Amino acid sequence: MKMRSSRFDQTFDVIVMVLLSLILLITFYPLYFIVIASISDPGAVMNGRTLLWPAGINFKSYEMILNDARILTGYYNTVRYALFGTLIGLIITIPAGYALSIKTLPGIGIITKLMVFTMYFSGGLIPTYLVVKGLGLINTPYVLMIVGSFSVFNMIITRTYFATTIPPELYEAAEIDGCSAWKFFFLIVVPLSQPIIAVISLYYAVAHWNSFFSALIYVSKQSLYPLQLVLRDILVSSQTITVEDWETQQALQNISQTIKYGIIVVSSLPVIIIYPFLQRYFVKGIMIGSVKG
């Protein structure tokens, strides 16, 4: 028998739908505006005639961006840094998170407090730069793979997952059967940790994809620039080009307004395309982080 909903329930459903629609509009509209602004006439964008629909559709901004030979190099470098940086992060984060989830580990409280301390205080940019320089990593691809490859926040999420998913009794049973701690970790813990490995991999990969500050500080060779830094240079160069003809100069200044929107699309498009297929992992990561460990 189908239950009839009360007037209060119907009103509540309407309010929820209205609020969700507003949230969807607030979230989706900036993305929509960036896309239509990137293919519209610069003058129309500056005059506010592209709030809902593109005006004077053209792809000059994308032509200037994609015709730059550095784009492919930037994509290649970013994919390389994200891939190996994520791998390094997983090699450190997964074992560290599992070790700190063991309550009988000697000194676990002090170790955890020291690691959390680094989330609020760091050594500073200059000391970090001197350390990186002392290691001979300046102007090498390894510096962008290593710096930022570990996150205490991700480690805490991983520790929470292990503490709430892997029961101590499982290790005790394996130990009775003659399984060592290393075998237990690689043969039992790692296979059971595929959800958290996927979540942390995504967090690290997105962080490396969006990273540009480390490259700005530690890399001066353009052949090592990641995509974000290449796009930044394209934007800066489009705004600083000077020519004698005033009309040509004005046209260049106008198109630089749409180039910045095109740059956002070019840098974000791969992540936007991949995200729907990986959304459930992000949601699971949020749920894991909400569990008290």
XYZ file of C-alpha atoms in Angstrom:
293
model
C 0.000 0.000 0.000
C 1.428 3.341 -1.049
C 1.700 5.871 1.765
C 0.381 9.359 1.101
C 2.838 12.107 1.903
C 1.687 14.924 4.124
C 1.591 18.565 3.077
C 4.643 19.196 5.247
C 6.584 16.481 3.406
C 5.590 17.916 0.037
C 6.631 21.422 1.114
C 9.924 20.088 2.429
C 10.595 18.291 -0.881
C 9.921 21.486 -2.827
C 12.266 23.497 -0.608
C 14.997 20.875 -0.979
C 14.633 20.821 -4.766
C 14.762 24.624 -4.944
C 17.886 24.760 -2.770
C 19.588 21.999 -4.766
C 18.720 23.794 -8.012
C 20.263 27.009 -6.698
C 23.399 25.171 -5.597
C 23.625 23.516 -9.020
C 23.233 26.888 -10.740
C 25.862 28.560 -8.526
C 28.276 25.696 -9.177
C 27.649 25.182 -12.878
C 27.315 28.771 -14.119
C 30.987 29.826 -13.579
C 32.108 26.818 -15.647
C 29.534 27.622 -18.319
C 30.565 31.285 -18.439
C 34.253 30.413 -18.801
C 33.484 28.187 -21.798
C 31.264 30.710 -23.621
C 33.642 33.573 -22.825
C 36.569 31.651 -24.297
C 34.820 31.342 -27.686
C 33.208 34.783 -27.789
C 34.326 38.096 -29.219
C 36.605 39.870 -26.688
C 34.616 43.080 -26.973
C 31.376 41.263 -26.189
C 32.950 39.692 -23.127
C 34.220 43.033 -21.850
C 30.817 44.689 -22.436
C 28.966 41.964 -20.542
C 27.041 40.610 -23.556
C 27.991 36.975 -22.874
C 26.279 36.395 -19.557
C 23.996 33.693 -20.988
C 24.981 33.067 -24.612
C 28.228 33.399 -26.606
C 28.506 36.413 -28.900
C 30.667 36.620 -32.009
C 31.793 33.015 -31.791
C 35.437 32.503 -32.765
C 38.297 30.284 -31.678
C 41.187 32.738 -31.929
C 42.136 32.309 -28.278
C 42.391 28.532 -28.666
C 44.393 28.959 -31.873
C 46.945 31.112 -30.051
C 47.118 28.668 -27.143
C 47.246 25.381 -29.066
C 49.593 26.674 -31.768
C 52.247 27.197 -29.110
C 54.667 24.262 -29.315
C 55.189 24.379 -25.556
C 51.682 23.057 -24.904
C 52.533 19.456 -25.797
C 55.726 19.652 -23.764
C 53.767 21.039 -20.829
C 51.192 18.253 -21.039
C 53.933 15.638 -21.233
C 55.784 17.080 -18.246
C 52.639 17.400 -16.146
C 51.552 13.826 -16.841
C 55.043 12.620 -16.000
C 55.242 14.599 -12.760
C 51.732 13.551 -11.722
C 52.357 9.870 -12.464
C 55.671 9.463 -10.674
C 54.797 11.952 -7.923
C 51.646 9.979 -7.155
C 53.624 6.739 -7.124
C 56.144 8.183 -4.656
C 53.326 9.491 -2.498
C 51.629 6.090 -2.374
C 54.872 4.296 -1.509
C 55.244 6.591 1.520
C 51.621 7.173 2.534
C 50.196 3.640 2.515
C 52.873 2.017 4.745
C 52.970 5.079 7.036
C 49.198 5.108 7.422
C 49.108 1.394 8.179
C 51.943 1.615 10.710
C 50.288 4.504 12.567
C 46.975 2.605 12.659
C 48.561 -0.025 14.903
C 47.802 1.116 18.454
C 50.587 -1.006 19.955
C 53.294 0.725 17.922
C 55.899 2.195 20.343
C 55.876 6.007 20.325
C 52.814 6.237 18.071
C 51.480 9.251 19.975
C 54.677 11.277 19.653
C 55.136 10.337 15.988
C 51.573 11.327 15.150
C 51.862 14.662 16.975
C 55.124 15.475 15.202
C 53.587 14.732 11.808
C 50.486 16.794 12.558
C 52.758 19.640 13.705
C 54.140 19.899 10.167
C 50.627 20.642 8.873
C 50.628 23.951 10.747
C 54.300 24.925 10.731
C 56.968 24.453 8.068
C 60.636 25.264 7.738
C 59.909 28.140 5.358
C 60.573 28.678 1.672
C 64.221 29.729 1.887
C 65.391 26.781 4.074
C 63.439 24.409 1.843
C 65.042 25.889 -1.255
C 68.516 25.533 0.288
C 67.828 21.873 1.100
C 66.599 21.179 -2.427
C 69.620 22.991 -3.864
C 71.975 21.070 -1.564
C 70.529 17.817 -2.856
C 71.246 18.896 -6.436
C 67.602 18.808 -7.486
C 67.329 22.332 -8.908
C 66.375 22.303 -12.613
C 65.733 18.570 -12.644
C 62.413 16.787 -13.249
C 62.870 14.891 -9.973
C 62.294 17.980 -7.851
C 58.708 18.311 -9.133
C 58.088 14.627 -8.468
C 59.502 14.630 -4.945
C 58.488 18.021 -3.535
C 54.875 17.779 -2.458
C 54.698 14.036 -3.040
C 53.691 13.372 0.590
C 50.774 14.880 2.491
C 50.147 14.395 6.199
C 46.445 14.976 5.572
C 46.351 12.059 3.125
C 48.283 9.945 5.600
C 45.697 10.664 8.307
C 42.892 9.616 5.956
C 44.800 6.420 5.189
C 45.406 5.724 8.874
C 41.701 6.220 9.612
C 40.797 3.742 6.870
C 43.141 1.070 8.219
C 42.047 1.660 11.824
C 38.371 1.206 10.940
C 38.683 -1.487 8.249
C 41.541 -3.846 9.144
C 40.735 -5.497 12.518
C 43.673 -6.499 14.780
C 42.207 -10.002 14.990
C 42.967 -10.487 11.314
C 46.692 -10.011 11.946
C 46.567 -12.267 14.996
C 44.979 -15.035 12.934
C 47.568 -14.611 10.184
C 50.394 -14.608 12.732
C 49.172 -17.928 14.159
C 49.390 -19.380 10.650
C 53.040 -18.261 10.449
C 52.531 -15.075 8.421
C 55.131 -12.380 9.038
C 54.316 -8.683 9.345
C 55.666 -7.958 5.846
C 53.685 -10.785 4.255
C 50.563 -9.671 6.077
C 50.969 -6.139 4.765
C 51.644 -7.044 1.127
C 49.404 -10.117 0.797
C 46.427 -9.106 2.946
C 46.427 -5.387 3.776
C 47.300 -4.026 0.321
C 44.673 -6.112 -1.545
C 42.041 -4.994 0.979
C 43.107 -1.357 0.572
C 42.151 -0.770 -3.054
C 39.480 1.871 -2.190
C 41.853 4.007 -0.112
C 44.673 3.543 -2.642
C 42.347 4.843 -5.372
C 41.276 7.798 -3.230
C 44.805 8.831 -2.257
C 46.024 8.348 -5.825
C 43.387 10.788 -7.037
C 44.228 13.327 -4.357
C 47.927 13.232 -5.215
C 47.354 13.228 -8.971
C 45.065 16.273 -8.857
C 47.484 18.110 -6.561
C 50.395 17.476 -8.955
C 48.269 18.421 -11.965
C 47.347 21.792 -10.466
C 50.775 22.507 -8.997
C 52.745 25.405 -10.434
C 54.428 27.129 -7.475
C 57.125 24.463 -7.038
C 58.036 24.715 -10.722
C 58.108 28.495 -10.428
C 60.626 28.258 -7.576
C 62.823 25.292 -8.454
C 62.814 25.158 -12.278
C 64.077 27.736 -14.759
C 64.437 25.510 -17.844
C 61.417 25.902 -20.094
C 61.788 22.309 -21.277
C 60.875 21.212 -17.736
C 57.885 23.530 -17.296
C 54.609 21.803 -16.361
C 51.432 22.711 -18.206
C 50.294 25.259 -15.629
C 53.511 27.249 -15.939
C 53.438 27.081 -19.747
C 49.893 28.447 -19.770
C 50.912 31.186 -17.357
C 53.731 32.261 -19.691
C 51.348 32.284 -22.664
C 48.939 34.509 -20.751
C 51.670 36.891 -19.594
C 53.207 37.128 -23.072
C 49.794 37.865 -24.639
C 49.354 40.793 -22.262
C 52.819 42.276 -22.706
C 53.220 42.208 -26.503
C 53.736 45.732 -27.838
C 53.475 46.886 -31.444
C 53.603 50.317 -33.044
C 50.147 50.100 -34.636
C 47.623 51.210 -32.001
C 44.726 49.236 -33.490
C 46.784 46.044 -33.584
C 47.902 46.667 -30.013
C 44.299 47.149 -28.908
C 43.246 43.921 -30.667
C 45.999 42.001 -28.895
C 44.943 43.444 -25.557
C 41.334 42.460 -26.219
C 42.105 38.894 -27.225
C 44.229 38.482 -24.104
C 40.966 38.753 -22.157
C 39.569 35.638 -23.841
C 42.904 33.822 -23.748
C 42.739 33.645 -19.955
C 39.402 31.849 -20.206
C 40.764 29.499 -22.858
C 43.721 28.715 -20.608
C 41.358 27.701 -17.808
C 39.525 25.346 -20.182
C 42.713 23.809 -21.581
C 44.176 23.168 -18.125
C 40.956 21.875 -16.569
C 39.429 19.871 -19.416
C 41.326 16.591 -18.803
C 40.362 16.571 -15.115
C 36.737 17.479 -15.917
C 36.512 14.620 -18.421
C 37.998 12.065 -16.023
C 36.151 13.208 -12.898
C 32.697 11.656 -13.667
C 34.297 8.232 -13.938
C 36.130 8.646 -10.629
C 33.508 10.572 -8.661
C 32.597 7.617 -6.446
C 36.199 7.433 -5.210
C 36.143 11.099 -4.217
C 32.876 10.551 -2.352
C 34.347 7.532 -0.591
C 37.391 9.610 0.355
C 35.142 12.198 1.976
C 33.325 9.485 3.934
C 36.621 7.952 5.051
C 37.868 11.308 6.292
C 34.661 11.869 8.270
C 35.172 8.746 10.381
C 36.873 9.413 13.667
C 40.138 7.469 13.928
